[in-house]
mmCIF file of C-alpha atoms in Angstrom:
data_model
loop_
_atom_site.group_PDB
_atom_site.id
_atom_site.type_symbol
_atom_site.label_atom_id
_atom_site.label_comp_id
_atom_site.label_asym_id
_atom_site.label_seq_id
_atom_site.Cartn_x
_atom_site.Cartn_y
_atom_site.Cartn_z
ATOM 1 C CA MET A 1 119.513 7.028 -30.995
ATOM 2 C CA ASP A 2 121.147 4.185 -32.792
ATOM 3 C CA ARG A 3 118.698 2.525 -35.246
ATOM 4 C CA THR A 4 119.835 -0.972 -34.177
ATOM 5 C CA LEU A 5 119.212 -0.148 -30.529
ATOM 6 C CA THR A 6 115.764 1.251 -31.389
ATOM 7 C CA THR A 7 114.847 -1.920 -33.266
ATOM 8 C CA LYS A 8 115.903 -4.094 -30.337
ATOM 9 C CA LEU A 9 113.898 -1.935 -27.898
ATOM 10 C CA VAL A 10 110.735 -2.182 -30.008
ATOM 11 C CA SER A 11 111.166 -5.964 -30.291
ATOM 12 C CA VAL A 12 111.460 -6.335 -26.525
ATOM 13 C CA ILE A 13 108.338 -4.209 -25.923
ATOM 14 C CA LEU A 14 106.337 -6.243 -28.452
ATOM 15 C CA ALA A 15 107.523 -9.511 -26.882
ATOM 16 C CA LEU A 16 106.510 -8.327 -23.391
ATOM 17 C CA PHE A 17 103.102 -7.232 -24.712
ATOM 18 C CA LEU A 18 102.563 -10.642 -26.349
ATOM 19 C CA LEU A 19 103.594 -12.469 -23.149
ATOM 20 C CA VAL A 20 101.201 -10.386 -21.012
ATOM 21 C CA THR A 21 98.382 -11.048 -23.491
ATOM 22 C CA VAL A 22 98.943 -14.841 -23.457
ATOM 23 C CA VAL A 23 99.206 -15.010 -19.658
ATOM 24 C CA SER A 24 96.083 -12.901 -19.163
ATOM 25 C CA GLN A 25 94.137 -15.080 -21.578
ATOM 26 C CA PHE A 26 95.313 -18.177 -19.714
ATOM 27 C CA PHE A 27 94.007 -16.901 -16.374
ATOM 28 C CA VAL A 28 90.787 -15.510 -17.825
ATOM 29 C CA GLY A 29 90.188 -18.744 -19.704
ATOM 30 C CA GLY A 30 90.861 -20.769 -16.558
ATOM 31 C CA GLU A 31 88.043 -18.995 -14.756
ATOM 32 C CA HIS A 32 85.613 -20.085 -17.443
ATOM 33 C CA SER A 33 86.966 -23.578 -18.166
ATOM 34 C CA TYR A 34 84.494 -26.460 -17.972
ATOM 35 C CA LYS A 35 84.421 -30.231 -18.317
ATOM 36 C CA THR A 36 81.663 -32.380 -19.781
ATOM 37 C CA GLU A 37 80.633 -36.035 -19.618
ATOM 38 C CA VAL A 38 78.219 -37.836 -21.916
ATOM 39 C CA ALA A 39 74.962 -38.929 -20.270
ATOM 40 C CA LEU A 40 74.915 -42.735 -20.576
ATOM 41 C CA ARG A 41 72.578 -45.542 -19.574
ATOM 42 C CA TYR A 42 73.381 -47.168 -16.222
ATOM 43 C CA ASP A 43 72.032 -50.213 -14.367
ATOM 44 C CA SER A 44 72.887 -50.796 -10.712
ATOM 45 C CA GLN A 45 71.871 -53.264 -8.004
ATOM 46 C CA ASP A 46 72.251 -53.021 -4.247
ATOM 47 C CA THR A 47 72.983 -56.452 -2.793
ATOM 48 C CA ILE A 48 73.673 -58.124 0.540
ATOM 49 C CA GLU A 49 76.125 -61.021 0.295
ATOM 50 C CA PHE A 50 75.834 -63.910 2.740
ATOM 51 C CA TYR A 51 76.314 -67.650 3.253
ATOM 52 C CA GLY A 52 73.359 -69.892 4.037
ATOM 53 C CA VAL A 53 72.564 -73.498 4.938
ATOM 54 C CA PHE A 54 70.162 -75.553 2.789
ATOM 55 C CA ALA A 55 67.469 -77.878 4.084
ATOM 56 C CA ARG A 56 65.562 -80.331 1.892
ATOM 57 C CA ASN A 57 63.292 -83.332 2.358
ATOM 58 C CA GLU A 58 65.908 -85.981 1.614
ATOM 59 C CA HIS A 59 67.217 -89.369 2.635
ATOM 60 C CA THR A 60 70.205 -91.537 1.799
ATOM 61 C CA VAL A 61 69.911 -94.345 -0.748
ATOM 62 C CA SER A 62 71.567 -97.725 -0.172
ATOM 63 C CA ARG A 63 72.226 -100.698 -2.422
ATOM 64 C CA GLU A 64 72.093 -104.440 -1.969
ATOM 65 C CA THR A 65 74.268 -105.353 -4.958
ATOM 66 C CA SER A 66 78.063 -105.471 -5.171
ATOM 67 C CA GLY A 67 80.372 -104.276 -7.920
ATOM 68 C CA ILE A 68 81.695 -101.010 -9.294
ATOM 69 C CA ILE A 69 78.908 -98.464 -9.618
ATOM 70 C CA GLN A 70 78.253 -96.101 -12.494
ATOM 71 C CA TYR A 71 75.786 -93.243 -12.041
ATOM 72 C CA GLU A 72 73.245 -92.863 -14.814
ATOM 73 C CA HIS A 73 72.190 -89.265 -14.147
ATOM 74 C CA GLU A 74 73.763 -85.914 -13.353
ATOM 75 C CA ASP A 75 73.419 -84.680 -9.773
ATOM 76 C CA GLY A 76 70.058 -83.039 -9.197
ATOM 77 C CA ALA A 77 68.384 -84.723 -12.155
ATOM 78 C CA LYS A 78 64.768 -85.724 -11.683
ATOM 79 C CA VAL A 79 64.224 -89.483 -11.807
ATOM 80 C CA GLY A 80 61.002 -91.456 -11.921
ATOM 81 C CA LYS A 81 59.999 -94.387 -9.772
ATOM 82 C CA ASN A 82 61.618 -97.648 -10.953
ATOM 83 C CA SER A 83 64.042 -95.804 -13.249
ATOM 84 C CA VAL A 84 67.707 -96.848 -13.199
ATOM 85 C CA ILE A 85 69.777 -94.489 -11.055
ATOM 86 C CA VAL A 86 72.924 -96.619 -10.736
ATOM 87 C CA SER A 87 74.374 -99.586 -12.599
ATOM 88 C CA ALA A 88 76.750 -101.972 -10.805
ATOM 89 C CA TYR A 89 79.456 -103.570 -13.008
ATOM 90 C CA SER A 90 81.759 -106.522 -12.371
ATOM 91 C CA SER A 91 84.849 -104.589 -13.468
ATOM 92 C CA ALA A 92 86.103 -101.164 -14.540
ATOM 93 C CA SER A 93 86.690 -102.497 -18.064
ATOM 94 C CA ASP A 94 82.977 -103.327 -18.357
ATOM 95 C CA ILE A 95 82.199 -99.694 -17.514
ATOM 96 C CA GLY A 96 84.577 -98.497 -20.245
ATOM 97 C CA LEU A 97 83.077 -100.874 -22.809
ATOM 98 C CA THR A 98 79.544 -99.758 -21.938
ATOM 99 C CA ARG A 99 80.572 -96.118 -22.278
ATOM 100 C CA GLU A 100 81.951 -96.773 -25.775
ATOM 101 C CA ILE A 101 78.756 -98.579 -26.765
ATOM 102 C CA LYS A 102 76.683 -95.572 -25.641
ATOM 103 C CA LYS A 103 78.820 -93.238 -27.745
ATOM 104 C CA LEU A 104 78.366 -95.426 -30.835
ATOM 105 C CA ARG A 105 74.601 -95.590 -30.317
ATOM 106 C CA THR A 106 74.482 -91.830 -29.985
ATOM 107 C CA ARG A 107 76.372 -91.567 -33.272
ATOM 108 C CA ILE A 108 73.875 -93.928 -34.928
ATOM 109 C CA ASP A 109 70.972 -91.791 -33.656
ATOM 110 C CA THR A 110 72.718 -88.729 -35.082
ATOM 111 C CA LEU A 111 73.132 -90.277 -38.529
ATOM 112 C CA THR A 112 69.601 -91.716 -38.574
ATOM 113 C CA ASP A 113 68.198 -88.269 -37.761
ATOM 114 C CA ALA A 114 70.313 -86.645 -40.505
ATOM 115 C CA GLN A 115 69.317 -89.305 -43.025
ATOM 116 C CA SER A 116 65.662 -88.302 -42.682
ATOM 117 C CA LEU A 117 66.479 -85.146 -44.687
ATOM 118 C CA ALA A 118 67.493 -87.119 -47.797
ATOM 119 C CA GLY A 119 65.836 -85.597 -50.865
ATOM 120 C CA SER A 120 65.371 -82.132 -49.288
ATOM 121 C CA ASP A 121 66.191 -79.051 -51.346
ATOM 122 C CA ASN A 122 69.312 -77.020 -50.566
ATOM 123 C CA SER A 123 67.473 -73.978 -49.210
ATOM 124 C CA GLN A 124 68.507 -74.950 -45.664
ATOM 125 C CA ILE A 125 72.249 -74.941 -46.338
ATOM 126 C CA GLU A 126 72.749 -71.350 -45.191
ATOM 127 C CA ALA A 127 70.846 -72.030 -41.957
ATOM 128 C CA PHE A 128 72.992 -75.118 -41.242
ATOM 129 C CA ASP A 129 76.179 -73.118 -41.935
ATOM 130 C CA LYS A 130 75.096 -70.509 -39.401
ATOM 131 C CA LEU A 131 74.182 -73.109 -36.760
ATOM 132 C CA ILE A 132 77.488 -74.939 -37.260
ATOM 133 C CA THR A 133 79.421 -71.696 -36.754
ATOM 134 C CA GLU A 134 77.482 -71.035 -33.544
ATOM 135 C CA LYS A 135 78.180 -74.560 -32.269
ATOM 136 C CA HIS A 136 81.891 -74.123 -32.993
ATOM 137 C CA SER A 137 81.873 -71.027 -30.761
ATOM 138 C CA GLU A 138 79.997 -72.901 -28.013
ATOM 139 C CA LEU A 139 82.462 -75.784 -28.261
ATOM 140 C CA ILE A 140 85.476 -73.501 -27.847
ATOM 141 C CA LYS A 141 83.810 -71.766 -24.879
ATOM 142 C CA ALA A 142 83.054 -75.119 -23.204
ATOM 143 C CA ILE A 143 86.638 -76.326 -23.760
ATOM 144 C CA ASN A 144 88.084 -73.123 -22.288
ATOM 145 C CA SER A 145 85.830 -73.371 -19.229
ATOM 146 C CA GLY A 146 86.736 -77.046 -18.666
ATOM 147 C CA ASP A 147 83.119 -78.222 -18.909
ATOM 148 C CA TYR A 148 83.877 -81.525 -20.630
ATOM 149 C CA ASP A 149 80.363 -82.941 -20.251
ATOM 150 C CA GLU A 150 79.157 -79.936 -22.218
ATOM 151 C CA VAL A 151 81.980 -80.474 -24.731
ATOM 152 C CA SER A 152 80.722 -84.015 -25.366
ATOM 153 C CA ASP A 153 77.119 -82.868 -25.841
ATOM 154 C CA ILE A 154 78.088 -80.065 -28.229
ATOM 155 C CA LYS A 155 80.331 -82.412 -30.197
ATOM 156 C CA TYR A 156 77.395 -84.670 -31.057
ATOM 157 C CA GLN A 157 75.164 -81.682 -31.825
ATOM 158 C CA LEU A 158 77.858 -80.463 -34.196
ATOM 159 C CA LEU A 159 78.151 -83.872 -35.861
ATOM 160 C CA ASN A 160 74.385 -83.945 -36.274
ATOM 161 C CA LEU A 161 74.353 -80.557 -38.005
ATOM 162 C CA GLN A 162 77.301 -81.421 -40.251
ATOM 163 C CA SER A 163 75.716 -84.724 -41.228
ATOM 164 C CA LYS A 164 72.431 -82.990 -42.067
ATOM 165 C CA ARG A 165 74.230 -80.351 -44.133
ATOM 166 C CA ASP A 166 76.065 -83.035 -46.118
ATOM 167 C CA ILE A 167 72.744 -84.769 -46.872
ATOM 168 C CA VAL A 168 71.033 -81.527 -47.965
ATOM 169 C CA LYS A 169 74.006 -80.533 -50.141
ATOM 170 C CA GLY A 170 73.882 -83.949 -51.809
ATOM 171 C CA LYS A 171 77.431 -84.657 -50.703
ATOM 172 C CA VAL A 172 76.119 -87.861 -49.098
ATOM 173 C CA THR A 173 73.038 -89.810 -50.216
ATOM 174 C CA ASP A 174 72.579 -91.879 -47.052
ATOM 175 C CA TYR A 175 74.464 -93.264 -44.037
ATOM 176 C CA THR A 176 73.259 -96.868 -44.261
ATOM 177 C CA SER A 177 76.712 -98.400 -44.686
ATOM 178 C CA VAL A 178 78.162 -96.295 -41.861
ATOM 179 C CA ILE A 179 75.307 -97.270 -39.516
ATOM 180 C CA GLU A 180 75.802 -100.957 -40.359
ATOM 181 C CA SER A 181 79.521 -100.668 -39.557
ATOM 182 C CA LEU A 182 78.781 -98.980 -36.239
ATOM 183 C CA ASN A 183 76.287 -101.720 -35.297
ATOM 184 C CA LYS A 184 78.990 -104.322 -35.954
ATOM 185 C CA ASP A 185 81.333 -102.430 -33.629
ATOM 186 C CA ILE A 186 78.650 -102.410 -30.943
ATOM 187 C CA THR A 187 78.146 -106.175 -31.268
ATOM 188 C CA ALA A 188 81.898 -106.739 -30.900
ATOM 189 C CA LEU A 189 82.086 -104.561 -27.789
ATOM 190 C CA GLU A 190 79.055 -106.226 -26.187
ATOM 191 C CA ALA A 191 80.738 -109.622 -26.616
ATOM 192 C CA ARG A 192 83.647 -108.391 -24.477
ATOM 193 C CA ILE A 193 81.490 -107.449 -21.479
ATOM 194 C CA SER A 194 81.956 -110.100 -18.783
ATOM 195 C CA ASP A 195 78.571 -109.728 -17.069
ATOM 196 C CA GLU A 196 75.414 -107.728 -17.498
ATOM 197 C CA PRO A 197 75.344 -104.786 -15.050
ATOM 198 C CA GLN A 198 72.962 -104.930 -12.100
ATOM 199 C CA SER A 199 70.482 -102.055 -12.099
ATOM 200 C CA ILE A 200 69.618 -100.150 -8.942
ATOM 201 C CA LEU A 201 66.183 -98.599 -9.297
ATOM 202 C CA ALA A 202 64.651 -95.507 -7.731
ATOM 203 C CA GLN A 203 62.046 -96.470 -5.149
ATOM 204 C CA GLU A 204 60.180 -93.214 -5.648
ATOM 205 C CA THR A 205 60.109 -90.144 -7.872
ATOM 206 C CA GLY A 206 62.589 -87.474 -6.807
ATOM 207 C CA TYR A 207 65.909 -85.751 -7.467
ATOM 208 C CA PHE A 208 68.977 -87.974 -7.135
ATOM 209 C CA VAL A 209 72.401 -86.759 -5.941
ATOM 210 C CA SER A 210 75.529 -88.930 -5.793
ATOM 211 C CA SER A 211 77.163 -87.066 -2.874
ATOM 212 C CA ILE A 212 76.337 -86.973 0.837
ATOM 213 C CA ASP A 213 77.407 -84.668 3.679
ATOM 214 C CA GLY A 214 76.211 -86.329 6.881
ATOM 215 C CA TYR A 215 73.462 -83.781 7.505
ATOM 216 C CA GLU A 216 70.791 -85.689 5.561
ATOM 217 C CA ASN A 217 69.175 -86.929 8.784
ATOM 218 C CA LYS A 218 70.029 -83.854 10.866
ATOM 219 C CA ILE A 219 68.909 -80.802 8.899
ATOM 220 C CA ASN A 220 65.510 -80.820 7.235
ATOM 221 C CA ILE A 221 62.714 -78.466 6.274
ATOM 222 C CA ASN A 222 60.875 -79.026 9.550
ATOM 223 C CA ASN A 223 63.753 -78.223 11.930
ATOM 224 C CA ILE A 224 65.862 -75.651 10.079
ATOM 225 C CA ALA A 225 64.063 -72.778 11.825
ATOM 226 C CA ASP A 226 65.440 -74.120 15.131
ATOM 227 C CA MET A 227 69.074 -73.609 14.090
ATOM 228 C CA THR A 228 71.026 -71.043 16.091
ATOM 229 C CA ALA A 229 73.594 -68.601 14.730
ATOM 230 C CA ALA A 230 76.306 -70.898 16.112
ATOM 231 C CA ASP A 231 74.762 -73.929 14.377
ATOM 232 C CA ILE A 232 74.681 -72.132 11.040
ATOM 233 C CA ALA A 233 78.222 -70.803 11.462
ATOM 234 C CA ALA A 234 79.530 -74.300 12.245
ATOM 235 C CA VAL A 235 78.014 -75.796 9.077
ATOM 236 C CA VAL A 236 79.193 -72.876 6.925
ATOM 237 C CA LYS A 237 82.724 -73.080 8.328
ATOM 238 C CA THR A 238 83.223 -76.810 7.744
ATOM 239 C CA PRO A 239 80.882 -77.974 4.983
ATOM 240 C CA VAL A 240 81.321 -81.653 4.163
ATOM 241 C CA LEU A 241 80.785 -83.081 0.701
ATOM 242 C CA GLU A 242 81.920 -86.553 -0.218
ATOM 243 C CA THR A 243 81.116 -89.197 -2.755
ATOM 244 C CA ALA A 244 78.886 -91.870 -1.326
ATOM 245 C CA SER A 245 80.737 -95.050 -0.363
ATOM 246 C CA GLY A 246 80.039 -98.539 0.904
ATOM 247 C CA ASN A 247 76.387 -99.463 0.689
ATOM 248 C CA VAL A 248 75.314 -95.803 0.532
ATOM 249 C CA ILE A 249 75.225 -94.686 -3.111
ATOM 250 C CA GLY A 250 73.780 -91.199 -2.703
ATOM 251 C CA LYS A 251 70.611 -89.497 -1.621
ATOM 252 C CA MET A 252 67.149 -88.816 -2.926
ATOM 253 C CA ILE A 253 65.522 -85.404 -2.580
ATOM 254 C CA GLU A 254 61.802 -85.986 -2.342
ATOM 255 C CA ASP A 255 60.552 -82.806 -4.030
ATOM 256 C CA TYR A 256 61.669 -79.444 -5.429
ATOM 257 C CA LYS A 257 60.968 -77.457 -2.248
ATOM 258 C CA TRP A 258 63.816 -76.246 -0.039
ATOM 259 C CA LYS A 259 64.578 -73.847 2.779
ATOM 260 C CA LEU A 260 67.590 -71.759 3.662
ATOM 261 C CA ALA A 261 68.833 -70.407 7.000
ATOM 262 C CA ALA A 262 71.302 -67.530 7.276
ATOM 263 C CA VAL A 263 72.692 -65.079 9.827
ATOM 264 C CA PHE A 264 72.293 -61.316 9.273
ATOM 265 C CA THR A 265 73.290 -58.180 11.117
ATOM 266 C CA GLU A 266 70.641 -55.793 12.407
ATOM 267 C CA GLY A 267 71.214 -53.436 9.472
ATOM 268 C CA GLN A 268 70.957 -56.233 6.913
ATOM 269 C CA ALA A 269 67.855 -57.693 8.551
ATOM 270 C CA ALA A 270 66.116 -54.336 8.233
ATOM 271 C CA ALA A 271 65.931 -54.928 4.471
ATOM 272 C CA ILE A 272 63.678 -57.994 4.823
ATOM 273 C CA GLY A 273 60.523 -58.899 6.717
ATOM 274 C CA ASP A 274 58.275 -61.880 7.389
ATOM 275 C CA ASN A 275 56.369 -63.051 4.288
ATOM 276 C CA ASP A 276 58.346 -60.779 1.963
ATOM 277 C CA TYR A 277 59.284 -62.143 -1.439
ATOM 278 C CA VAL A 278 62.907 -61.499 -2.354
ATOM 279 C CA ARG A 279 65.299 -62.251 -5.190
ATOM 280 C CA LEU A 280 68.382 -64.337 -4.461
ATOM 281 C CA ILE A 281 71.404 -64.828 -6.705
ATOM 282 C CA VAL A 282 72.668 -68.371 -6.146
ATOM 283 C CA GLY A 283 76.198 -69.637 -6.736
ATOM 284 C CA ALA A 284 78.816 -68.784 -9.309
ATOM 285 C CA ASP A 285 76.423 -69.244 -12.226
ATOM 286 C CA GLN A 286 74.448 -66.214 -10.947
ATOM 287 C CA THR A 287 71.080 -67.997 -11.117
ATOM 288 C CA GLU A 288 68.302 -65.723 -9.843
ATOM 289 C CA ILE A 289 65.592 -67.332 -7.693
ATOM 290 C CA LYS A 290 62.467 -65.888 -6.124
ATOM 291 C CA ALA A 291 62.202 -66.874 -2.445
ATOM 292 C CA LYS A 292 59.833 -66.185 0.426
ATOM 293 C CA VAL A 293 61.013 -64.894 3.806
ATOM 294 C CA GLU A 294 59.513 -67.393 6.243
ATOM 295 C CA SER A 295 60.802 -65.672 9.373
ATOM 296 C CA VAL A 296 63.328 -63.176 10.745
ATOM 297 C CA ASP A 297 64.123 -63.783 14.428
ATOM 298 C CA LYS A 298 66.493 -61.917 16.740
ATOM 299 C CA GLN A 299 69.010 -64.067 18.634
ATOM 300 C CA GLY A 300 71.261 -61.919 20.801
ATOM 301 C CA ASN A 301 73.028 -59.510 18.462
ATOM 302 C CA ASP A 302 72.236 -61.632 15.411
ATOM 303 C CA TYR A 303 69.171 -62.094 13.246
ATOM 304 C CA ILE A 304 68.305 -65.527 11.799
ATOM 305 C CA ALA A 305 66.379 -65.433 8.539
ATOM 306 C CA VAL A 306 64.738 -68.481 6.982
ATOM 307 C CA PHE A 307 63.831 -68.439 3.294
ATOM 308 C CA SER A 308 61.816 -70.948 1.274
ATOM 309 C CA ALA A 309 61.565 -71.593 -2.454
ATOM 310 C CA ASP A 310 60.435 -74.239 -4.927
ATOM 311 C CA ASP A 311 63.016 -73.769 -7.664
ATOM 312 C CA LEU A 312 65.496 -76.629 -7.343
ATOM 313 C CA ASN A 313 68.619 -76.775 -9.516
ATOM 314 C CA SER A 314 71.782 -78.897 -9.449
ATOM 315 C CA THR A 315 73.682 -76.387 -7.275
ATOM 316 C CA ILE A 316 70.986 -76.326 -4.602
ATOM 317 C CA ALA A 317 70.413 -80.087 -4.805
ATOM 318 C CA SER A 318 74.055 -81.041 -4.318
ATOM 319 C CA SER A 319 75.180 -78.361 -1.825
ATOM 320 C CA ARG A 320 74.613 -77.903 1.890
ATOM 321 C CA VAL A 321 76.168 -74.439 2.028
ATOM 322 C CA GLY A 322 75.675 -71.759 -0.595
ATOM 323 C CA ARG A 323 76.942 -68.271 -1.261
ATOM 324 C CA PHE A 324 74.185 -65.807 -2.067
ATOM 325 C CA LYS A 325 73.424 -62.257 -3.014
ATOM 326 C CA LEU A 326 70.172 -60.771 -1.767
ATOM 327 C CA LEU A 327 68.960 -58.193 -4.283
ATOM 328 C CA VAL A 328 67.796 -55.319 -2.125
ATOM 329 C CA ASP A 329 67.109 -52.758 -4.817
ATOM 330 C CA SER A 330 67.896 -52.006 -8.432
ATOM 331 C CA TYR A 331 68.289 -48.717 -10.265
ATOM 332 C CA ASN A 332 67.999 -48.189 -13.999
ATOM 333 C CA GLY A 333 68.481 -44.822 -15.622
ATOM 334 C CA ILE A 334 71.170 -42.293 -16.519
ATOM 335 C CA ARG A 335 74.233 -41.875 -14.329
ATOM 336 C CA ILE A 336 75.767 -38.419 -13.863
ATOM 337 C CA ALA A 337 78.413 -37.033 -11.507
ATOM 338 C CA SER A 338 77.124 -35.427 -8.289
ATOM 339 C CA SER A 339 79.203 -32.347 -9.120
ATOM 340 C CA ALA A 340 76.909 -31.682 -12.091
ATOM 341 C CA ILE A 341 73.817 -31.057 -9.950
ATOM 342 C CA HIS A 342 72.453 -27.471 -9.831
ATOM 343 C CA PHE A 343 69.219 -25.657 -8.969
ATOM 344 C CA ASP A 344 67.624 -22.949 -11.099
ATOM 345 C CA ASP A 345 65.919 -19.757 -9.878
ATOM 346 C CA GLU A 346 62.684 -21.701 -9.234
ATOM 347 C CA ASN A 347 64.563 -24.314 -7.192
ATOM 348 C CA ASN A 348 64.169 -27.013 -9.852
ATOM 349 C CA ILE A 349 66.916 -29.619 -9.697
ATOM 350 C CA GLY A 350 68.833 -30.219 -12.894
ATOM 351 C CA VAL A 351 72.134 -30.017 -14.754
ATOM 352 C CA TYR A 352 73.724 -27.781 -17.341
ATOM 353 C CA ILE A 353 74.430 -29.338 -20.707
ATOM 354 C CA LYS A 354 76.480 -28.025 -23.594
ATOM 355 C CA ASN A 355 74.060 -27.099 -26.366
ATOM 356 C CA GLY A 356 76.130 -25.846 -29.291
ATOM 357 C CA THR A 357 78.320 -23.128 -27.827
ATOM 358 C CA GLN A 358 76.034 -22.330 -24.907
ATOM 359 C CA ALA A 359 75.112 -23.793 -21.527
ATOM 360 C CA GLU A 360 71.504 -24.933 -21.173
ATOM 361 C CA PHE A 361 69.772 -25.883 -17.930
ATOM 362 C CA VAL A 362 67.711 -29.091 -18.127
ATOM 363 C CA ARG A 363 65.763 -30.721 -15.329
ATOM 364 C CA ILE A 364 66.311 -34.248 -13.977
ATOM 365 C CA ASP A 365 64.166 -36.795 -12.144
ATOM 366 C CA ARG A 366 66.459 -38.177 -9.472
ATOM 367 C CA ILE A 367 66.161 -41.881 -8.482
ATOM 368 C CA TYR A 368 69.263 -42.508 -6.356
ATOM 369 C CA SER A 369 72.034 -40.349 -4.913
ATOM 370 C CA SER A 370 75.497 -40.997 -3.527
ATOM 371 C CA GLU A 371 78.497 -38.772 -2.835
ATOM 372 C CA GLU A 372 80.059 -39.569 -6.203
ATOM 373 C CA TYR A 373 77.125 -39.952 -8.564
ATOM 374 C CA VAL A 374 73.381 -39.623 -9.091
ATOM 375 C CA ILE A 375 71.096 -41.947 -11.057
ATOM 376 C CA VAL A 376 68.235 -40.139 -12.776
ATOM 377 C CA ARG A 377 65.268 -41.371 -14.748
ATOM 378 C CA ASP A 378 65.711 -41.671 -18.499
ATOM 379 C CA THR A 379 63.672 -38.677 -19.724
ATOM 380 C CA THR A 380 64.973 -38.768 -23.299
ATOM 381 C CA GLY A 381 62.669 -36.830 -25.602
ATOM 382 C CA LYS A 382 60.889 -34.962 -22.791
ATOM 383 C CA SER A 383 61.131 -31.228 -23.358
ATOM 384 C CA GLY A 384 63.301 -29.380 -20.844
ATOM 385 C CA TYR A 385 64.705 -32.600 -19.352
ATOM 386 C CA LEU A 386 67.975 -34.508 -19.648
ATOM 387 C CA SER A 387 68.310 -36.946 -22.553
ATOM 388 C CA LEU A 388 70.706 -39.785 -23.271
ATOM 389 C CA TYR A 389 73.991 -38.683 -24.858
ATOM 390 C CA ASP A 390 73.647 -35.042 -23.764
ATOM 391 C CA ASN A 391 77.003 -33.432 -22.898
ATOM 392 C CA VAL A 392 76.593 -32.750 -19.168
ATOM 393 C CA ILE A 393 78.807 -30.065 -17.656
ATOM 394 C CA VAL A 394 80.342 -31.648 -14.551
ATOM 395 C CA GLU A 395 82.908 -28.923 -13.829
ATOM 396 C CA GLY A 396 82.532 -25.178 -14.451
ATOM 397 C CA LYS A 397 82.136 -21.808 -12.740
ATOM 398 C CA ASP A 398 79.393 -19.173 -12.936
ATOM 399 C CA LEU A 399 77.108 -21.346 -15.073
ATOM 400 C CA TYR A 400 73.745 -19.961 -16.138
ATOM 401 C CA ASP A 401 71.211 -20.677 -18.864
ATOM 402 C CA GLY A 402 72.439 -19.303 -22.189
ATOM 403 C CA LYS A 403 76.024 -18.686 -21.082
ATOM 404 C CA ASN A 404 78.549 -18.747 -23.913
ATOM 405 C CA LEU A 405 81.117 -21.467 -23.355
#
């Protein structure tokens, strides 16, 4: 036989042998392939979202003076009896002048406070540097969120810190001349005010809100339990919120207690009962409040739940309708895929983890199960149980304890 032909024949046979070997390894390896996921910490909450209607002990507040009004407090702020809640000015320019005077006085207070550190050693410089950096971050965050009241507050806090740092560093000895100049500016501005503002005082201690909605004399703590599902739906659908006008300048909430009425389905209502204490997430700021379930009553196919609480904030004080999340349950542990669950010969539930080059069965303490995943208790450090950061085998065939992977 020709040597060239023999060489070609041997080469073909070797190539076929190599191809068969590779293909066989591919299929054999596929039978024993596996996939792992790292066991990580997981926190989950089951919630019921709903809209509710607020009731408070409140009444509208009227004025007897004329002029352009300027509110002296943020909505929902607590005010004492005989404290100024509104100032009435002769003109808009008087309001602007008064606002500038307040800013200058705030600046004077800032400098006076900083000046008290004159003569201190420089050991606090590093602390002031750190606080100033933090305030810069807060300022940028407030600007990006459009919270300009917060921007103004942070600005003066920042000026206060910078002024104190300059005093401690010895860069400035005192602010006497600056304070004197600011006082002169205040005197000049005061001379331009046409008339002294008329003060409108609180007749009692309470929480003042500048807006009204027309329900102040219709919905209260004593009658909210009488609302029907249709009543609640009507208020939720067309909530009214408007700035007080005419002689009405706002409303006063008498105390910090409030109630809430909401409509639930039968399935949702099953999660709550009379006299239960529940956790509610209120509004966009995600404030969590503890509330009591006053009643759960069936009305046709609906269930009307009434909650009560004594934790008043600006959102609750100034709103008639709120969006809520009822925290039904929470789960904290390690999350693993449902496909990873196995049972050993003694019917213990667990998972296989990759330990070196072998599979090892470890037990789990299951808290919550769904089709996609399981939440198990964090048993890190407990012998024979799953630990954080274990490599859990979530896909694999013919797994057993000690199997070479």
